[in-house]
Amino acid sequence: MNTRNRQLELAALVGYGLPLGRSLVYGAAGVGYLNGRQLGEYRYTAHYSGLLGSETYFYSYRSYQALGLPAEVGILSPKNRAGGRWGLTFQANFNPEQTVYCALVSYWLGVSGKSNR
């Protein structure tokens, strides 16, 4: 969930990981649903008088829903004592409405690759 842009993505991904020393490098792709809003083309200004007087800028937004093709690549750290891994991931969701790119910091629990180190 991206709270700044009010976007929610639900995705199912299938991927493959390769050991890199004690770390794990992986790639995944799948299908996803995206519900969000896109910054509109028009901007309007509200003027109001107050003690300091100021202007406030507002932008119009357009809500959308789309099915897309999410893809991600990332690296996971070696397992810690609890069996989890920290990860750094780059993800993109390609869809007809609004392509979304983001970098993620994640914590993985459970099975993540063939390496048991």
Short mmCIF file of N, CA and C in Angstrom, two decimals:
data_model
loop_
_atom_site.label_atom_id
_atom_site.label_comp_id
_atom_site.label_asym_id
_atom_site.label_seq_id
_atom_site.Cartn_x
_atom_site.Cartn_y
_atom_site.Cartn_z
N MET A 1 0.85 -1.18 0.00
CA MET A 1 0.00 0.00 0.00
C MET A 1 0.89 1.23 0.00
N ASN A 2 0.63 2.14 -0.92
CA ASN A 2 1.36 3.38 -1.02
C ASN A 2 0.45 4.47 -0.45
N THR A 3 0.73 4.93 0.76
CA THR A 3 -0.16 5.89 1.43
C THR A 3 -0.03 7.30 0.85
N ARG A 4 1.11 7.64 0.32
CA ARG A 4 1.28 8.99 -0.22
C ARG A 4 0.40 9.22 -1.46
N ASN A 5 0.37 8.24 -2.36
CA ASN A 5 -0.42 8.36 -3.58
C ASN A 5 -1.76 7.65 -3.48
N ARG A 6 -2.06 7.10 -2.32
CA ARG A 6 -3.30 6.37 -2.10
C ARG A 6 -3.50 5.28 -3.14
N GLN A 7 -2.50 4.42 -3.25
CA GLN A 7 -2.57 3.30 -4.18
C GLN A 7 -2.50 2.00 -3.39
N LEU A 8 -3.31 1.06 -3.79
CA LEU A 8 -3.33 -0.26 -3.18
C LEU A 8 -3.09 -1.28 -4.27
N GLU A 9 -2.12 -2.14 -4.06
CA GLU A 9 -1.82 -3.18 -5.04
C GLU A 9 -1.93 -4.54 -4.37
N LEU A 10 -2.66 -5.43 -5.01
CA LEU A 10 -2.73 -6.83 -4.59
C LEU A 10 -2.16 -7.64 -5.75
N ALA A 11 -1.15 -8.46 -5.45
CA ALA A 11 -0.48 -9.17 -6.54
C ALA A 11 -0.14 -10.60 -6.13
N ALA A 12 -0.12 -11.47 -7.11
CA ALA A 12 0.36 -12.84 -6.95
C ALA A 12 1.56 -13.00 -7.87
N LEU A 13 2.72 -13.29 -7.28
CA LEU A 13 3.96 -13.38 -8.03
C LEU A 13 4.58 -14.77 -7.92
N VAL A 14 5.24 -15.19 -8.97
CA VAL A 14 6.00 -16.43 -8.98
C VAL A 14 7.42 -16.05 -9.39
N GLY A 15 8.40 -16.58 -8.67
CA GLY A 15 9.76 -16.19 -8.98
C GLY A 15 10.76 -17.29 -8.73
N TYR A 16 12.02 -16.92 -8.89
CA TYR A 16 13.12 -17.85 -8.73
C TYR A 16 14.27 -17.12 -8.06
N GLY A 17 14.91 -17.77 -7.10
CA GLY A 17 16.03 -17.18 -6.40
C GLY A 17 17.31 -17.94 -6.63
N LEU A 18 18.41 -17.23 -6.66
CA LEU A 18 19.74 -17.83 -6.81
C LEU A 18 20.61 -17.41 -5.63
N PRO A 19 21.29 -18.37 -5.00
CA PRO A 19 22.19 -18.02 -3.90
C PRO A 19 23.35 -17.16 -4.39
N LEU A 20 23.70 -16.19 -3.61
CA LEU A 20 24.86 -15.32 -3.87
C LEU A 20 25.62 -15.26 -2.56
N GLY A 21 26.53 -16.21 -2.35
CA GLY A 21 27.16 -16.36 -1.05
C GLY A 21 26.09 -16.83 -0.07
N ARG A 22 25.93 -16.13 1.03
CA ARG A 22 24.87 -16.46 1.99
C ARG A 22 23.59 -15.67 1.72
N SER A 23 23.65 -14.74 0.78
CA SER A 23 22.47 -13.94 0.41
C SER A 23 21.69 -14.64 -0.69
N LEU A 24 20.59 -14.04 -1.10
CA LEU A 24 19.76 -14.62 -2.15
C LEU A 24 19.31 -13.51 -3.08
N VAL A 25 19.54 -13.68 -4.37
CA VAL A 25 19.08 -12.74 -5.40
C VAL A 25 17.89 -13.40 -6.07
N TYR A 26 16.82 -12.64 -6.31
CA TYR A 26 15.63 -13.26 -6.90
C TYR A 26 14.95 -12.31 -7.88
N GLY A 27 14.13 -12.90 -8.70
CA GLY A 27 13.29 -12.17 -9.64
C GLY A 27 11.92 -12.83 -9.64
N ALA A 28 10.88 -12.05 -9.84
CA ALA A 28 9.52 -12.59 -9.83
C ALA A 28 8.64 -11.77 -10.75
N ALA A 29 7.57 -12.39 -11.24
CA ALA A 29 6.58 -11.72 -12.08
C ALA A 29 5.23 -12.37 -11.83
N GLY A 30 4.17 -11.69 -12.19
CA GLY A 30 2.84 -12.26 -11.96
C GLY A 30 1.74 -11.37 -12.50
N VAL A 31 0.63 -11.38 -11.79
CA VAL A 31 -0.53 -10.58 -12.16
C VAL A 31 -0.97 -9.81 -10.91
N GLY A 32 -1.44 -8.59 -11.12
CA GLY A 32 -1.82 -7.77 -9.97
C GLY A 32 -2.99 -6.85 -10.27
N TYR A 33 -3.66 -6.44 -9.21
CA TYR A 33 -4.77 -5.50 -9.26
C TYR A 33 -4.30 -4.22 -8.59
N LEU A 34 -4.54 -3.09 -9.23
CA LEU A 34 -4.11 -1.80 -8.70
C LEU A 34 -5.31 -0.88 -8.59
N ASN A 35 -5.51 -0.29 -7.42
CA ASN A 35 -6.57 0.67 -7.18
C ASN A 35 -5.89 1.92 -6.65
N GLY A 36 -6.02 3.02 -7.37
CA GLY A 36 -5.30 4.21 -6.95
C GLY A 36 -5.88 5.49 -7.50
N ARG A 37 -5.09 6.53 -7.41
CA ARG A 37 -5.49 7.83 -7.95
C ARG A 37 -4.30 8.43 -8.67
N GLN A 38 -4.62 9.21 -9.68
CA GLN A 38 -3.61 9.84 -10.52
C GLN A 38 -3.80 11.34 -10.45
N LEU A 39 -2.70 12.04 -10.33
CA LEU A 39 -2.75 13.50 -10.28
C LEU A 39 -3.33 14.03 -11.59
N GLY A 40 -4.36 14.85 -11.49
CA GLY A 40 -5.01 15.40 -12.67
C GLY A 40 -4.20 16.51 -13.31
N GLU A 41 -4.68 16.98 -14.44
CA GLU A 41 -3.96 18.02 -15.19
C GLU A 41 -4.26 19.42 -14.66
N TYR A 42 -5.36 19.58 -13.97
CA TYR A 42 -5.78 20.92 -13.58
C TYR A 42 -5.42 21.23 -12.14
N ARG A 43 -5.02 22.47 -11.92
CA ARG A 43 -4.70 22.95 -10.59
C ARG A 43 -5.53 24.19 -10.33
N TYR A 44 -6.02 24.33 -9.13
CA TYR A 44 -6.74 25.54 -8.79
C TYR A 44 -6.21 26.08 -7.47
N THR A 45 -6.42 27.37 -7.26
CA THR A 45 -5.87 28.06 -6.10
C THR A 45 -6.99 28.64 -5.26
N ALA A 46 -6.87 28.52 -3.97
CA ALA A 46 -7.83 29.12 -3.05
C ALA A 46 -7.11 30.24 -2.31
N HIS A 47 -7.62 31.45 -2.46
CA HIS A 47 -7.07 32.60 -1.75
C HIS A 47 -7.94 32.86 -0.53
N TYR A 48 -7.33 33.10 0.58
CA TYR A 48 -8.10 33.48 1.75
C TYR A 48 -7.29 34.47 2.54
N SER A 49 -7.99 35.34 3.21
CA SER A 49 -7.31 36.36 4.01
C SER A 49 -7.30 35.91 5.45
N GLY A 50 -6.21 36.09 6.04
CA GLY A 50 -6.04 35.73 7.44
C GLY A 50 -5.00 36.63 8.03
N LEU A 51 -4.51 36.27 9.14
CA LEU A 51 -3.51 37.07 9.80
C LEU A 51 -2.26 37.20 8.91
N LEU A 52 -1.87 36.13 8.31
CA LEU A 52 -0.69 36.17 7.44
C LEU A 52 -1.05 36.19 5.97
N GLY A 53 -2.28 35.82 5.62
CA GLY A 53 -2.70 35.77 4.22
C GLY A 53 -1.89 34.75 3.44
N SER A 54 -2.54 33.88 2.75
CA SER A 54 -1.79 32.88 2.01
C SER A 54 -2.63 32.31 0.88
N GLU A 55 -2.00 31.51 0.08
CA GLU A 55 -2.65 30.82 -1.02
C GLU A 55 -2.46 29.33 -0.80
N THR A 56 -3.45 28.56 -1.15
CA THR A 56 -3.35 27.11 -1.07
C THR A 56 -3.62 26.54 -2.45
N TYR A 57 -2.76 25.65 -2.88
CA TYR A 57 -2.90 25.04 -4.20
C TYR A 57 -3.52 23.66 -4.06
N PHE A 58 -4.49 23.38 -4.89
CA PHE A 58 -5.16 22.09 -4.90
C PHE A 58 -5.06 21.49 -6.30
N TYR A 59 -4.95 20.20 -6.37
CA TYR A 59 -4.90 19.50 -7.64
C TYR A 59 -6.08 18.55 -7.74
N SER A 60 -6.57 18.38 -8.93
CA SER A 60 -7.64 17.41 -9.13
C SER A 60 -7.03 16.03 -9.29
N TYR A 61 -7.73 15.03 -8.83
CA TYR A 61 -7.28 13.65 -8.93
C TYR A 61 -8.30 12.82 -9.69
N ARG A 62 -7.81 11.78 -10.34
CA ARG A 62 -8.67 10.85 -11.05
C ARG A 62 -8.43 9.47 -10.46
N SER A 63 -9.49 8.83 -9.96
CA SER A 63 -9.38 7.49 -9.42
C SER A 63 -9.39 6.48 -10.56
N TYR A 64 -8.68 5.36 -10.38
CA TYR A 64 -8.65 4.33 -11.40
C TYR A 64 -8.47 2.96 -10.76
N GLN A 65 -8.80 1.94 -11.53
CA GLN A 65 -8.57 0.54 -11.18
C GLN A 65 -7.99 -0.13 -12.43
N ALA A 66 -7.04 -1.02 -12.23
CA ALA A 66 -6.41 -1.66 -13.39
C ALA A 66 -5.84 -3.01 -13.02
N LEU A 67 -5.84 -3.90 -13.99
CA LEU A 67 -5.11 -5.16 -13.88
C LEU A 67 -3.76 -4.94 -14.55
N GLY A 68 -2.72 -5.42 -13.91
CA GLY A 68 -1.39 -5.18 -14.46
C GLY A 68 -0.48 -6.37 -14.32
N LEU A 69 0.73 -6.17 -14.80
CA LEU A 69 1.77 -7.19 -14.74
C LEU A 69 2.89 -6.69 -13.85
N PRO A 70 2.91 -7.08 -12.58
CA PRO A 70 3.99 -6.67 -11.69
C PRO A 70 5.24 -7.52 -11.92
N ALA A 71 6.38 -6.89 -11.81
CA ALA A 71 7.67 -7.58 -11.91
C ALA A 71 8.58 -7.00 -10.84
N GLU A 72 9.39 -7.85 -10.24
CA GLU A 72 10.31 -7.35 -9.22
C GLU A 72 11.62 -8.12 -9.23
N VAL A 73 12.67 -7.43 -8.83
CA VAL A 73 13.98 -8.04 -8.61
C VAL A 73 14.47 -7.55 -7.26
N GLY A 74 15.20 -8.41 -6.57
CA GLY A 74 15.66 -8.01 -5.25
C GLY A 74 16.79 -8.87 -4.74
N ILE A 75 17.29 -8.49 -3.58
CA ILE A 75 18.34 -9.23 -2.89
C ILE A 75 17.92 -9.36 -1.44
N LEU A 76 18.13 -10.56 -0.89
CA LEU A 76 17.82 -10.83 0.51
C LEU A 76 19.11 -11.10 1.26
N SER A 77 19.20 -10.59 2.47
CA SER A 77 20.38 -10.78 3.30
C SER A 77 20.45 -12.22 3.81
N PRO A 78 21.58 -12.62 4.39
CA PRO A 78 21.63 -13.95 5.02
C PRO A 78 20.59 -14.05 6.13
N LYS A 79 20.16 -15.28 6.42
CA LYS A 79 19.16 -15.48 7.48
C LYS A 79 19.73 -15.06 8.83
N ASN A 80 18.86 -14.46 9.65
CA ASN A 80 19.27 -14.09 11.00
C ASN A 80 18.86 -15.20 11.97
N ARG A 81 19.04 -14.99 13.25
CA ARG A 81 18.74 -16.03 14.24
C ARG A 81 17.27 -16.45 14.24
N ALA A 82 16.38 -15.53 13.93
CA ALA A 82 14.95 -15.84 13.91
C ALA A 82 14.53 -16.53 12.62
N GLY A 83 15.44 -16.68 11.67
CA GLY A 83 15.12 -17.33 10.40
C GLY A 83 14.61 -16.37 9.35
N GLY A 84 14.63 -15.08 9.63
CA GLY A 84 14.15 -14.08 8.68
C GLY A 84 15.28 -13.48 7.88
N ARG A 85 14.92 -12.77 6.84
CA ARG A 85 15.88 -12.09 5.97
C ARG A 85 15.40 -10.67 5.68
N TRP A 86 16.32 -9.72 5.69
CA TRP A 86 16.02 -8.37 5.24
C TRP A 86 16.23 -8.32 3.74
N GLY A 87 15.40 -7.54 3.05
CA GLY A 87 15.52 -7.48 1.60
C GLY A 87 15.42 -6.07 1.06
N LEU A 88 15.99 -5.87 -0.10
CA LEU A 88 15.87 -4.63 -0.86
C LEU A 88 15.35 -5.01 -2.23
N THR A 89 14.22 -4.43 -2.62
CA THR A 89 13.52 -4.85 -3.83
C THR A 89 13.17 -3.64 -4.69
N PHE A 90 13.24 -3.83 -5.99
CA PHE A 90 12.72 -2.85 -6.94
C PHE A 90 11.53 -3.50 -7.64
N GLN A 91 10.38 -2.82 -7.62
CA GLN A 91 9.17 -3.40 -8.21
C GLN A 91 8.54 -2.41 -9.19
N ALA A 92 7.98 -2.95 -10.26
CA ALA A 92 7.23 -2.16 -11.24
C ALA A 92 5.92 -2.87 -11.53
N ASN A 93 4.85 -2.10 -11.69
CA ASN A 93 3.55 -2.66 -12.08
C ASN A 93 3.19 -2.02 -13.40
N PHE A 94 3.24 -2.81 -14.46
CA PHE A 94 2.92 -2.32 -15.80
C PHE A 94 1.44 -2.57 -16.06
N ASN A 95 0.69 -1.49 -16.27
CA ASN A 95 -0.74 -1.59 -16.53
C ASN A 95 -1.16 -0.46 -17.46
N PRO A 96 -2.35 -0.53 -18.07
CA PRO A 96 -2.75 0.48 -19.04
C PRO A 96 -3.10 1.84 -18.45
N GLU A 97 -3.31 1.94 -17.15
CA GLU A 97 -3.73 3.20 -16.54
C GLU A 97 -2.56 4.05 -16.05
N GLN A 98 -1.75 3.48 -15.17
CA GLN A 98 -0.67 4.24 -14.53
C GLN A 98 0.44 3.28 -14.12
N THR A 99 1.53 3.23 -14.84
CA THR A 99 2.64 2.37 -14.47
C THR A 99 3.27 2.89 -13.19
N VAL A 100 3.49 1.99 -12.24
CA VAL A 100 3.99 2.37 -10.92
C VAL A 100 5.33 1.70 -10.69
N TYR A 101 6.33 2.47 -10.23
CA TYR A 101 7.65 1.96 -9.88
C TYR A 101 7.91 2.28 -8.42
N CYS A 102 8.55 1.37 -7.69
CA CYS A 102 8.89 1.68 -6.31
C CYS A 102 10.04 0.81 -5.83
N ALA A 103 10.73 1.29 -4.82
CA ALA A 103 11.76 0.53 -4.13
C ALA A 103 11.20 0.16 -2.76
N LEU A 104 11.47 -1.06 -2.32
CA LEU A 104 10.92 -1.55 -1.06
C LEU A 104 12.02 -2.10 -0.17
N VAL A 105 11.88 -1.90 1.13
CA VAL A 105 12.68 -2.57 2.13
C VAL A 105 11.72 -3.55 2.79
N SER A 106 12.11 -4.82 2.85
CA SER A 106 11.18 -5.83 3.36
C SER A 106 11.86 -6.76 4.35
N TYR A 107 11.05 -7.49 5.08
CA TYR A 107 11.53 -8.52 5.99
C TYR A 107 10.79 -9.80 5.65
N TRP A 108 11.52 -10.84 5.29
CA TRP A 108 10.95 -12.11 4.85
C TRP A 108 11.06 -13.14 5.96
N LEU A 109 9.99 -13.87 6.19
CA LEU A 109 9.97 -15.00 7.12
C LEU A 109 9.62 -16.26 6.35
N GLY A 110 10.14 -17.39 6.78
CA GLY A 110 9.77 -18.65 6.14
C GLY A 110 10.76 -19.08 5.09
N VAL A 111 10.31 -19.92 4.20
CA VAL A 111 11.15 -20.49 3.15
C VAL A 111 11.39 -19.44 2.07
N SER A 112 12.64 -19.20 1.74
CA SER A 112 12.97 -18.25 0.68
C SER A 112 14.22 -18.74 -0.05
N GLY A 113 14.06 -19.73 -0.88
CA GLY A 113 15.17 -20.24 -1.67
C GLY A 113 15.71 -21.56 -1.14
N LYS A 114 16.62 -22.14 -1.91
CA LYS A 114 17.17 -23.45 -1.57
C LYS A 114 18.26 -23.37 -0.51
N SER A 115 18.88 -22.21 -0.36
CA SER A 115 19.98 -22.07 0.58
C SER A 115 19.46 -22.13 2.02
N ASN A 116 20.03 -22.99 2.82
CA ASN A 116 19.63 -23.10 4.24
C ASN A 116 20.65 -22.44 5.15
N ARG A 117 21.55 -21.67 4.60
CA ARG A 117 22.58 -21.02 5.42
C ARG A 117 22.04 -19.80 6.09
#
